[in-house]
Short mmCIF file of C-alpha atoms in Angstrom, two decimals:
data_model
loop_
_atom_site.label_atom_id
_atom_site.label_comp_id
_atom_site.label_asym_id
_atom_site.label_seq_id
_atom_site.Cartn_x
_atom_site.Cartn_y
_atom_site.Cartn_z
CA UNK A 1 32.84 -39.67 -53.00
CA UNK A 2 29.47 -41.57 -52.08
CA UNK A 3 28.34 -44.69 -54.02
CA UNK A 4 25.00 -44.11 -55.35
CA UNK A 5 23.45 -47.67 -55.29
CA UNK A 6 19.76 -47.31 -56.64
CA UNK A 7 17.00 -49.37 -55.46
CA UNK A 8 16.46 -52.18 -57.59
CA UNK A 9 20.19 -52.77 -57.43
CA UNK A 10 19.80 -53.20 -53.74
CA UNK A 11 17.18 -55.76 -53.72
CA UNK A 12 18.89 -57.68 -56.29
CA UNK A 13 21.93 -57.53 -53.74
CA UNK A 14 19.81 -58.48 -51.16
CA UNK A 15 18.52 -61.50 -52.78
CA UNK A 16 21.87 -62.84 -53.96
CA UNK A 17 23.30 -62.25 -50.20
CA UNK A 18 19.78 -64.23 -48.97
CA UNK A 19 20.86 -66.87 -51.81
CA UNK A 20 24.52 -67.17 -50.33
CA UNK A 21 23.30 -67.42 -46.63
CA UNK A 22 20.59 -70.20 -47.77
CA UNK A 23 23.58 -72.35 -49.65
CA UNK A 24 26.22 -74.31 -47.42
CA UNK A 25 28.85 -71.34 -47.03
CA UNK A 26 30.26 -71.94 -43.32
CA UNK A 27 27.89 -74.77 -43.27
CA UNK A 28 29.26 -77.42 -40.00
CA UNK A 29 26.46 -80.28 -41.84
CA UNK A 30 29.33 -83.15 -42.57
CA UNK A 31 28.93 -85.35 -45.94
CA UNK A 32 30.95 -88.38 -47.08
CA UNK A 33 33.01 -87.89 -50.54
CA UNK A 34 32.20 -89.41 -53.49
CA UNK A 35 35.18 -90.86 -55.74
CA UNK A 36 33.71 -92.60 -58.51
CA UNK A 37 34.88 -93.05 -62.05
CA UNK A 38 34.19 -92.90 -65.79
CA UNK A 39 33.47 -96.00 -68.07
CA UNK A 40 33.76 -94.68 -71.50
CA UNK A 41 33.49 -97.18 -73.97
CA UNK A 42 34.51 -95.36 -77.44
CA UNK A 43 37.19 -98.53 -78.48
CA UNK A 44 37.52 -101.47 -80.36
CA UNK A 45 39.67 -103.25 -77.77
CA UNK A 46 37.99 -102.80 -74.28
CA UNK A 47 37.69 -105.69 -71.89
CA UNK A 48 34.26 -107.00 -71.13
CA UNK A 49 31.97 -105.59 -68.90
CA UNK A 50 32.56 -108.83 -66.56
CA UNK A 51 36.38 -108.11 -66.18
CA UNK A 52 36.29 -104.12 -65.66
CA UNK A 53 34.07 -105.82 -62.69
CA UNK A 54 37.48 -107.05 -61.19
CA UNK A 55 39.43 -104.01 -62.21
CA UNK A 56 37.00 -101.61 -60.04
CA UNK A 57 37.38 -103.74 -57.14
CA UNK A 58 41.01 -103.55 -57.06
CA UNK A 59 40.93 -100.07 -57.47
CA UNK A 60 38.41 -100.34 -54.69
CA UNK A 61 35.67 -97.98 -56.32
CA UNK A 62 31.78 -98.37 -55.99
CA UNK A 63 30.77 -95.34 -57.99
CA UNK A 64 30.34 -95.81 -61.61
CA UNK A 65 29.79 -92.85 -64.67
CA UNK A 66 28.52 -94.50 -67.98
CA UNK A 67 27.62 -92.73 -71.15
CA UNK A 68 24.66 -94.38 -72.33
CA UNK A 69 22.30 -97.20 -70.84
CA UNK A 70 24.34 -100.41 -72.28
CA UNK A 71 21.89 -103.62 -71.17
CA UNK A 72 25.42 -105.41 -70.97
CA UNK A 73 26.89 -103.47 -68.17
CA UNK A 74 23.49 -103.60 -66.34
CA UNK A 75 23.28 -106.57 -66.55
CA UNK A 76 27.15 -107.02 -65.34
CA UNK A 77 26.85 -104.70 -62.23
CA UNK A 78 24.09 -106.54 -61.06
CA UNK A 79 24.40 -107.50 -57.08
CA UNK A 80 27.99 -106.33 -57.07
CA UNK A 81 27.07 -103.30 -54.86
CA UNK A 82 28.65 -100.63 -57.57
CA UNK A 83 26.20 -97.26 -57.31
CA UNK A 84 25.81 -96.50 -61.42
CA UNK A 85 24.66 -93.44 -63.09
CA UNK A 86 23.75 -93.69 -66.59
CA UNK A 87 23.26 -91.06 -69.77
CA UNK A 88 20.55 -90.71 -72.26
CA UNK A 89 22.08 -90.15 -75.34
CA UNK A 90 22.26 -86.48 -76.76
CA UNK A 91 20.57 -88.03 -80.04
CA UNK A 92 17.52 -88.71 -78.60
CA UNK A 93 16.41 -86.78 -75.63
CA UNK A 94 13.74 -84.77 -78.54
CA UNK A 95 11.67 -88.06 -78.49
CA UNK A 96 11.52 -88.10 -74.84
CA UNK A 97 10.23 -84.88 -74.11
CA UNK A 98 7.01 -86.79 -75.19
CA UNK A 99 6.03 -87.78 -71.73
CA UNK A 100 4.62 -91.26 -73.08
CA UNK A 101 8.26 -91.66 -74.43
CA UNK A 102 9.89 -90.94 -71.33
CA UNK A 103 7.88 -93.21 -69.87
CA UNK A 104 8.30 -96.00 -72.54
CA UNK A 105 12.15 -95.42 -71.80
CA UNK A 106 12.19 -96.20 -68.55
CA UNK A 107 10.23 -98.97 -68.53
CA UNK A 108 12.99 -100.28 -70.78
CA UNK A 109 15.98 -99.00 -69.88
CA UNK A 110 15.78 -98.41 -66.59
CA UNK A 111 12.92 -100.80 -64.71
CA UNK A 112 14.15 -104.41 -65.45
CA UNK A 113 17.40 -103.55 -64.69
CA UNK A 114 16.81 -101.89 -61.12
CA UNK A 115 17.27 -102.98 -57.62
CA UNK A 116 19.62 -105.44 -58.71
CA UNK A 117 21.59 -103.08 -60.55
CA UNK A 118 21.93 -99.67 -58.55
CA UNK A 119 21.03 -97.00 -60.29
CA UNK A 120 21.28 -93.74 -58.48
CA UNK A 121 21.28 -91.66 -61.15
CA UNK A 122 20.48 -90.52 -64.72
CA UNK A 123 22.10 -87.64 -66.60
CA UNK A 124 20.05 -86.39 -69.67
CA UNK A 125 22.56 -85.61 -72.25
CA UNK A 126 25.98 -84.32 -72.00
CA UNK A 127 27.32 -80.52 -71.83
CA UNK A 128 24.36 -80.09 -74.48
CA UNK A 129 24.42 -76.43 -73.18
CA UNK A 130 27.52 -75.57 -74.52
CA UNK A 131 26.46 -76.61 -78.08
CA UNK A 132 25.41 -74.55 -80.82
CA UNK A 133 22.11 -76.70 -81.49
CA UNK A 134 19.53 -74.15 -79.70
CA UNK A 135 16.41 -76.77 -80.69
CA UNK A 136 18.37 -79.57 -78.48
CA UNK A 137 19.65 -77.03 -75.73
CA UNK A 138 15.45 -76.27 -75.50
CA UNK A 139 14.92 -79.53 -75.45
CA UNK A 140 16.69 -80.94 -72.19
CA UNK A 141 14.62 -79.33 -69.36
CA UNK A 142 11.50 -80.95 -70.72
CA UNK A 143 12.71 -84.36 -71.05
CA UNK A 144 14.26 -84.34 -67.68
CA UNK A 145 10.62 -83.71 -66.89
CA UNK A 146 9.14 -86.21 -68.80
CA UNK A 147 12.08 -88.71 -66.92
CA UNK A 148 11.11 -87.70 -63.96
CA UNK A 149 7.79 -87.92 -64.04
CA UNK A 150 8.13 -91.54 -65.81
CA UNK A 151 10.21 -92.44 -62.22
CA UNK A 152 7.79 -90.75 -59.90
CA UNK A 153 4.98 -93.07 -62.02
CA UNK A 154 6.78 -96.02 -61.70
CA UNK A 155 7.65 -95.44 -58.06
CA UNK A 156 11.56 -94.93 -58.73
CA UNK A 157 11.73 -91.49 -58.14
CA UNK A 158 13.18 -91.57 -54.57
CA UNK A 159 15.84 -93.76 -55.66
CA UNK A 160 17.73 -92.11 -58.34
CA UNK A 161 17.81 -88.57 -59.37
CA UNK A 162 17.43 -86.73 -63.05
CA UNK A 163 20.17 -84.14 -64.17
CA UNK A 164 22.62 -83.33 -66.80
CA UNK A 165 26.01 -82.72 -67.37
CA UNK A 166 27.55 -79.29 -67.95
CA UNK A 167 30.77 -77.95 -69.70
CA UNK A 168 32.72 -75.59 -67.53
CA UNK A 169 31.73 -73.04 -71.14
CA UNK A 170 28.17 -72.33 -69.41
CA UNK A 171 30.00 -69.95 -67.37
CA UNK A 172 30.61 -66.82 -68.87
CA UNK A 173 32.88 -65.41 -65.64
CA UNK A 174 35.01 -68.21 -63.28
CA UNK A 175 37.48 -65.52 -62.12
CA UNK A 176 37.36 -64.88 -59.05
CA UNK A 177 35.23 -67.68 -58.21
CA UNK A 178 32.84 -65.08 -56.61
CA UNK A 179 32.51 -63.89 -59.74
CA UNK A 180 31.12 -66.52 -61.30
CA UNK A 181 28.06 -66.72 -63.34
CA UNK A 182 26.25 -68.15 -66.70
CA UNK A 183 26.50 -67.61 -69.84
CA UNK A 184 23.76 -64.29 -70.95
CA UNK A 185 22.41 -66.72 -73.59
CA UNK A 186 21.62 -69.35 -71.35
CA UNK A 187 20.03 -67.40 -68.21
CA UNK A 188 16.46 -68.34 -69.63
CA UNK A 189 17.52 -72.17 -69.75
CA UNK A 190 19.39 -72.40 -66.30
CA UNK A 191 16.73 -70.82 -64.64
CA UNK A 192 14.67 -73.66 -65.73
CA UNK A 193 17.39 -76.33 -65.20
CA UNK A 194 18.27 -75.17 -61.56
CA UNK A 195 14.19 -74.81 -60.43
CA UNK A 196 13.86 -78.48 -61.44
CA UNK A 197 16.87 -79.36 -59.65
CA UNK A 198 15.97 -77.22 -56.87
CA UNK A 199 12.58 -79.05 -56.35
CA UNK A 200 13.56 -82.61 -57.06
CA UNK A 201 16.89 -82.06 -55.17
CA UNK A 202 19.18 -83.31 -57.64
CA UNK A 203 22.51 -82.12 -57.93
CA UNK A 204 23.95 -79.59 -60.43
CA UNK A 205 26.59 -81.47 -62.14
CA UNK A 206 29.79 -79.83 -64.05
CA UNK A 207 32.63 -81.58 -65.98
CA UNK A 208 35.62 -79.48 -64.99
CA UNK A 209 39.06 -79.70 -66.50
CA UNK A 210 42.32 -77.49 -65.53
CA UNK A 211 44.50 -79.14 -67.79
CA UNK A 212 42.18 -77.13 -70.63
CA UNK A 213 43.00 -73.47 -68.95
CA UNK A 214 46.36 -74.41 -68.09
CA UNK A 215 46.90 -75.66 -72.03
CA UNK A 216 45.59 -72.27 -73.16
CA UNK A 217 47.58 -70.53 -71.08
CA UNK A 218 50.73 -72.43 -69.86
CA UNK A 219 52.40 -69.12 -69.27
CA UNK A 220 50.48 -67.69 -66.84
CA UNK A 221 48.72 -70.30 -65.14
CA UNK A 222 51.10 -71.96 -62.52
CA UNK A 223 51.57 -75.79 -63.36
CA UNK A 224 51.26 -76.09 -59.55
CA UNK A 225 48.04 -74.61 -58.84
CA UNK A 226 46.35 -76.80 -61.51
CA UNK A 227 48.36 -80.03 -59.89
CA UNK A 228 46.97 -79.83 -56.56
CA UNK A 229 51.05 -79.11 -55.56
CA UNK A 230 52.00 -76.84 -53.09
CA UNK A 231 51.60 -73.86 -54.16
CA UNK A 232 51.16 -69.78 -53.08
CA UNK A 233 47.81 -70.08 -54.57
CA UNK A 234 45.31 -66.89 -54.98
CA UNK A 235 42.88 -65.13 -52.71
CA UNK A 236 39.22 -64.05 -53.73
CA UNK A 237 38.99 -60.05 -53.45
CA UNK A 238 35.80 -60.46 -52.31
CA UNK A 239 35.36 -63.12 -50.52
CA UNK A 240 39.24 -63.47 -49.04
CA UNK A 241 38.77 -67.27 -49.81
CA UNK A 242 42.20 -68.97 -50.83
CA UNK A 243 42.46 -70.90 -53.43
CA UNK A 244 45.59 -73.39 -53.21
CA UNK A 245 43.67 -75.66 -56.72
CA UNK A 246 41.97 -74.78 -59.74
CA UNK A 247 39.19 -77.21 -59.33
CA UNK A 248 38.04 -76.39 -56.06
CA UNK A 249 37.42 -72.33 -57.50
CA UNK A 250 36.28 -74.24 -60.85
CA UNK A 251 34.17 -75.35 -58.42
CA UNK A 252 33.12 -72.76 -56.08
CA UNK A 253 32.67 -70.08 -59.77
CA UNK A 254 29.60 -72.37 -60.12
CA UNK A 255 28.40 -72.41 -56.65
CA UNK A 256 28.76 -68.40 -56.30
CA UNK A 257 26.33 -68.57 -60.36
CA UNK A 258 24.10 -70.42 -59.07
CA UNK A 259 23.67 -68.25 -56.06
CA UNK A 260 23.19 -65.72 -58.46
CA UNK A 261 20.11 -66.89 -59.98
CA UNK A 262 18.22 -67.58 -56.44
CA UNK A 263 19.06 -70.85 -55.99
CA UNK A 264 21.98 -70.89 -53.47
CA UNK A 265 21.58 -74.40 -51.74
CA UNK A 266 22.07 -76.73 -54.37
CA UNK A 267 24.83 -79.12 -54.71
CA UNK A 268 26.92 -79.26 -57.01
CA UNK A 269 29.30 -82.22 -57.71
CA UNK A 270 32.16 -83.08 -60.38
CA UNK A 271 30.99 -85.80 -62.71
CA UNK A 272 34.13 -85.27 -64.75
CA UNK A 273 37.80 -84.16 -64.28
CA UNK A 274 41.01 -85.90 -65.12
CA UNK A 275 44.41 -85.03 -66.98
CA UNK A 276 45.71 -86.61 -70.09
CA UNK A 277 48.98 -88.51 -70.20
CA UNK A 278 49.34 -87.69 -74.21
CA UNK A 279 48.80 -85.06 -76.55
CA UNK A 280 49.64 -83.31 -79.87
CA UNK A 281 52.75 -81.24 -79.84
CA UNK A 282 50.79 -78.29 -79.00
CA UNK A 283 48.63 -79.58 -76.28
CA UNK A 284 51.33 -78.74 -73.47
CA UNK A 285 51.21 -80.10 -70.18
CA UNK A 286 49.82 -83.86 -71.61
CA UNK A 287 52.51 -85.79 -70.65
CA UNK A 288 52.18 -89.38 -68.32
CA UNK A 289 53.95 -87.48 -64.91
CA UNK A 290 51.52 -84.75 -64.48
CA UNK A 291 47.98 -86.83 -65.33
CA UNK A 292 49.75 -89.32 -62.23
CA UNK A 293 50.12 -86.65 -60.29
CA UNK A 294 47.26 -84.76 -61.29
CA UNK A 295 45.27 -87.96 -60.24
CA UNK A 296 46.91 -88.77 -57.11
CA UNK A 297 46.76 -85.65 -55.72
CA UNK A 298 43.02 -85.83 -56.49
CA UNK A 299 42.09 -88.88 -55.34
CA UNK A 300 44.04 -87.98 -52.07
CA UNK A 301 41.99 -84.53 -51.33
CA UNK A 302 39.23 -87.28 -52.00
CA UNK A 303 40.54 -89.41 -48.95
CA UNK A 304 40.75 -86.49 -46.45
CA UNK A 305 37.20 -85.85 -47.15
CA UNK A 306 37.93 -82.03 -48.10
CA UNK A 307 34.91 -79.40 -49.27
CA UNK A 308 36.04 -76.62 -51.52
CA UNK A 309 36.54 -73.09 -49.77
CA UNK A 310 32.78 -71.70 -50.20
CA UNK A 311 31.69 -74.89 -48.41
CA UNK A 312 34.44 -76.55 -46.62
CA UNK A 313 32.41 -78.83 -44.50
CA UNK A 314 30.17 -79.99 -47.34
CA UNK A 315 32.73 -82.85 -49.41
CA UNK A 316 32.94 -82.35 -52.82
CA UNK A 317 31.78 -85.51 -55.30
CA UNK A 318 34.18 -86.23 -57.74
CA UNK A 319 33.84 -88.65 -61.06
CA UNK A 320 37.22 -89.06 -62.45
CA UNK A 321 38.08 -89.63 -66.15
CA UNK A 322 38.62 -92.10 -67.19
CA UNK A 323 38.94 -95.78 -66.33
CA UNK A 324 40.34 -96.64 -69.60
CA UNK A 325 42.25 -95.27 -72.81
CA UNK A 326 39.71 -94.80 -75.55
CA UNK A 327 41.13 -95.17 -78.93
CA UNK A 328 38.43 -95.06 -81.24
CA UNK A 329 37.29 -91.02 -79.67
CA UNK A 330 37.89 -88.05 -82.44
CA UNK A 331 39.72 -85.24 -81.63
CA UNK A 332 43.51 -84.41 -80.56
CA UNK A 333 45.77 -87.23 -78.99
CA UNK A 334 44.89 -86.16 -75.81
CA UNK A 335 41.22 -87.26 -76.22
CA UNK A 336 42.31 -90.55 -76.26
CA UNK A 337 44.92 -90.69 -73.73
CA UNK A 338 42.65 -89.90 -70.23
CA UNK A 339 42.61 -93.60 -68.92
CA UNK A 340 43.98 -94.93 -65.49
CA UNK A 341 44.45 -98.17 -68.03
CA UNK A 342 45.09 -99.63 -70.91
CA UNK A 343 42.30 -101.38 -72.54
CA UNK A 344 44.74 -104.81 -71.87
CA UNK A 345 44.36 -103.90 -68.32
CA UNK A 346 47.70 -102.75 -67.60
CA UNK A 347 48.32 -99.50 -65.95
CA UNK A 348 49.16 -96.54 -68.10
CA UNK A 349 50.40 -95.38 -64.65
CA UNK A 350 50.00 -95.97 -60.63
CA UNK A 351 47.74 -93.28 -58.97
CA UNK A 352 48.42 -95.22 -55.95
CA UNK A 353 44.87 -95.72 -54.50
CA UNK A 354 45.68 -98.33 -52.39
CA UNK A 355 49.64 -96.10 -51.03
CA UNK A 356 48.54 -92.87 -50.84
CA UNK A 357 50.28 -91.94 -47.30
CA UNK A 358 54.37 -91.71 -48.67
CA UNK A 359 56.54 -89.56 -48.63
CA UNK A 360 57.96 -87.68 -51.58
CA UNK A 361 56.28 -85.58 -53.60
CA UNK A 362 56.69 -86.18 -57.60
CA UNK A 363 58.00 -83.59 -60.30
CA UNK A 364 55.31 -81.51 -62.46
CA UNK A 365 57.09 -81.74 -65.58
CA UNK A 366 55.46 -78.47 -68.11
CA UNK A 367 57.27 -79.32 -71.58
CA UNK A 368 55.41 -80.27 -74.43
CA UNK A 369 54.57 -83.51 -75.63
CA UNK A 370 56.03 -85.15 -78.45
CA UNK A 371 53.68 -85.98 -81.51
CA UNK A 372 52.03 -89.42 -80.50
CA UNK A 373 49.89 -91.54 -82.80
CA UNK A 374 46.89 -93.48 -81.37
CA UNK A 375 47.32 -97.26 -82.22
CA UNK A 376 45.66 -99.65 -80.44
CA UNK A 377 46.57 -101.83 -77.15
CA UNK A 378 46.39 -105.13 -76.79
CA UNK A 379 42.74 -106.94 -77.56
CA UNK A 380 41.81 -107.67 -73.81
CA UNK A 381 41.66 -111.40 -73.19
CA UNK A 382 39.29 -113.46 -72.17
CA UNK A 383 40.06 -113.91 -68.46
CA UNK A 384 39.71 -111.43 -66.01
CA UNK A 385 42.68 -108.83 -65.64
CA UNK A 386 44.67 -109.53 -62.43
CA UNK A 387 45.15 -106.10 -61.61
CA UNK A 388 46.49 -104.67 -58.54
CA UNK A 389 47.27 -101.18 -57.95
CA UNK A 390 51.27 -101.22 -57.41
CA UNK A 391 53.19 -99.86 -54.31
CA UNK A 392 54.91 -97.33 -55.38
CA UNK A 393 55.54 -94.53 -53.36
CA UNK A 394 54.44 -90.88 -53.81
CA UNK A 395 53.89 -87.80 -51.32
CA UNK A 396 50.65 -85.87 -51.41
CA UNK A 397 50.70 -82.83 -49.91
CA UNK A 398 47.68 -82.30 -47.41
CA UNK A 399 47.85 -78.34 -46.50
CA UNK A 400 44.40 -77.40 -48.81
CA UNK A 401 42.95 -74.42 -48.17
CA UNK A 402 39.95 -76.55 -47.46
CA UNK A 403 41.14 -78.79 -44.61
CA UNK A 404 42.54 -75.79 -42.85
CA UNK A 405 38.98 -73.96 -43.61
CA UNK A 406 36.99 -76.68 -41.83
CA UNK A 407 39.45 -77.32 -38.55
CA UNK A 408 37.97 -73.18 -38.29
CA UNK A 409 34.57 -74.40 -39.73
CA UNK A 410 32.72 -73.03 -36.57
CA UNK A 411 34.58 -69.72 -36.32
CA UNK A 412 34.06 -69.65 -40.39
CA UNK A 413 29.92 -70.51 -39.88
CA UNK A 414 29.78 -67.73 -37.09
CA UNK A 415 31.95 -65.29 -39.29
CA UNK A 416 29.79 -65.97 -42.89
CA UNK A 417 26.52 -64.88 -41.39
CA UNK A 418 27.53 -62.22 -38.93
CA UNK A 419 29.72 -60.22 -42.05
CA UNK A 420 26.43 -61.49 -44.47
CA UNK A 421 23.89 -59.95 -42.04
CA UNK A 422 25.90 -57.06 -41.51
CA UNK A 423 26.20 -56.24 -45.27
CA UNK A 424 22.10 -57.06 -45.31
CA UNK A 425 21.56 -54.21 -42.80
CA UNK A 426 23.82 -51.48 -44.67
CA UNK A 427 22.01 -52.08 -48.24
CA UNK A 428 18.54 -52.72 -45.67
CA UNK A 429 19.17 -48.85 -44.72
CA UNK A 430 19.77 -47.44 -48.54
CA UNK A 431 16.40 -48.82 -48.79
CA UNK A 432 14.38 -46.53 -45.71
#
């Protein structure tokens, strides 16, 4: 039976194909990961600004995620070398769509603060697009404008970009990760949002979370697969990609939309992911051995520099969550359970930053949490916490998908745009 492929069809496949061969599928261009880290500050008991200072430099991170522009933690971070990217508060990003605003906003928040403090970035709202609240969803676009064009007028646009952060929910199809693409609702408002990235070069940011899909479905999502363990993993029909992680095709299912709307060579980065070590007695998987392992297996993939299978030789950016337990956020247990730390400083377990090559791999452990209530550590004192990662032992498996991908990353390059161009020339004669 022939397949009867009418014209505009074709020229929409031909675009999305041109899209994929523009992006950094079988790229060889190298890029140094990212591993930074979330400061959250939703508690009555966190440590001051000055000793989380001494906390990231035993953990030996230089990338900071903050919610909000807090003159304290500017002012902290100062000269210490730590790259920063703040948030503009959900609450009032429909003041600064007024460019005078926006301007008035960074001249406060932003100007006296910077060289000295290193801001590299600033996210306008968080996952706003997977709200209800159309008026604010209409309103981010045009105050990342108005931001942007209060840096460019203040000369501080080539040092930090403008973006925003999105729930994994803007995607209305992750599976197969070719597959992806947005949400219907939201195809007027991404176009927007990924033309202003596209011409400022900013990254498209996305807060993705396996625990959630494996908590939804702990029955047919391997506990493996979302662990970074070793695992059979799945292939991509389409693409014959494999997948040995849930992240990496969270990942990639927002590369392969954003290919579909034309805009194929932006980056995309993680500014959230993490695993909780507590939760309700029906949030299953939240227990303290799989957010360690979760986490060190993470921040090891991190170390070896690995790209996700779409783009193997471009490394994935990765903010983890969180630096500390939060006990003053709403929701389940879990909510407040996502911290490497206590707020006394004390670990709530070792990732291991500093011992990552060992030797034994530890156990997933799938069985539901018991019912946990959410008091309060320790009031942080006032010296500095002496914290230093401990030594203990753990194996991280290194055979990814991705690190095998880019040891073939100039067979893979070669392959990607002969089998593109090919497929380009069949739908090129459906058109004659």
């Amino acid at each position: 039976m022939g397949i009867f492929i009418c014209r505009t069809n074709v020229v929409h496949i031909i675009i999305f194909l041109l899209s994929l061969l523009s992006s950094d599928i079988g790229s060889t261009r190298g890029v140094n990961a990212t591993l930074g880290i979330n400061y959250g500050q939703i508690g009555d008991n966190l440590p001051q600004p000055s000793q989380v200072l001494g906390l990231l430099s035993s953990l030996k991170i230089t990338k900071v995620r903050i919610y909000d522009t807090n003159p304290q933690i500017l002012t902290s971070f100062a000269n210490t070398g730590i790259d920063l990217i703040v948030t503009i508060e959900n609450e009032i990003l429909h003041v600064l769509v007024d460019p005078q605003q926006a301007l008035q906003w960074v001249t406060t928040h932003i100007k006296p603060y910077f060289p000295a403090t290193r801001i590299s970035g600033i996210a306008v709202g968080n996952e706003i697009f997977s709200m209800d609240d159309k008026t604010l969803i209409s309103n981010v676009v045009p105050a990342m404008v108005s931001i942007h064009q209060a840096l460019v007028q203040l000369g501080l646009d080539t040092y930090m970009h403008v973006s925003t952060a999105n729930s994994a929910a803007v995607l209305s199809n992750s599976y197969p990760p070719s597959a992806g693409s947005f949400e219907d609702e939201l195809s007027g408002v991404m176009k927007q949002l990924l033309q202003f990235l596209y011409t400022t070069r900013a990254p498209f940011w996305i807060n993705a979370y396996p625990y959630f899909a494996y908590k939804d479905a702990p029955t047919k999502i391997p506990l493996d697969y979302v662990l970074f363990n070793p695992n059979p993993g799945m292939v991509d029909p389409y693409t014959k990609l494999h997948y040995d992680n849930m992240l990496y095709a969270q990942v990639d299912a927002v590369i392969f939309a954003i290919a579909r709307m034309g805009f194929g060579g932006l980056e995309v980065k993680v500014s959230e992911t993490g695993w909780p070590s507590k939760g309700d007695q029906n949030e299953v998987g939240a227990t303290t051995e799989n957010a360690q392992i979760y986490n060190r297996n993470l921040l090891r993939r991190q170390m070896a520099n690995e790209g996700t299978p779409s783009r193997p030789s471009q490394k994935l950016d990765v903010y983890l969550f969180a630096l500390f337990n939060e006990d003053m956020k709403p929701g389940p247990t879990s909510e407040r359970n996502y911290g490497l730390y206590e707020p006394d400083g004390t670990m709530t377990y070792n990732v291991g930053i500093t011992t990552l090559a060992s030797t034994t791999t530890p156990t997933s452990t799938s069985t539901t949490p018991a019912s946990s209530s959410s008091t309060s550590s320790p009031t942080a004192t006032t010296s500095s916490p002496a914290i230093t990662p401990a030594t203990t032992s753990a194996s991280i498996s290194l055979t990814s998908s991705a690190t095998h991908q880019a040891s073939r990353k100039g067979y893979q390059s070669t392959g990607s745009w002969i089998f593109l161009l090919l497929i380009f020339q069949v739908l090129h004669r459906r058109l004659v």
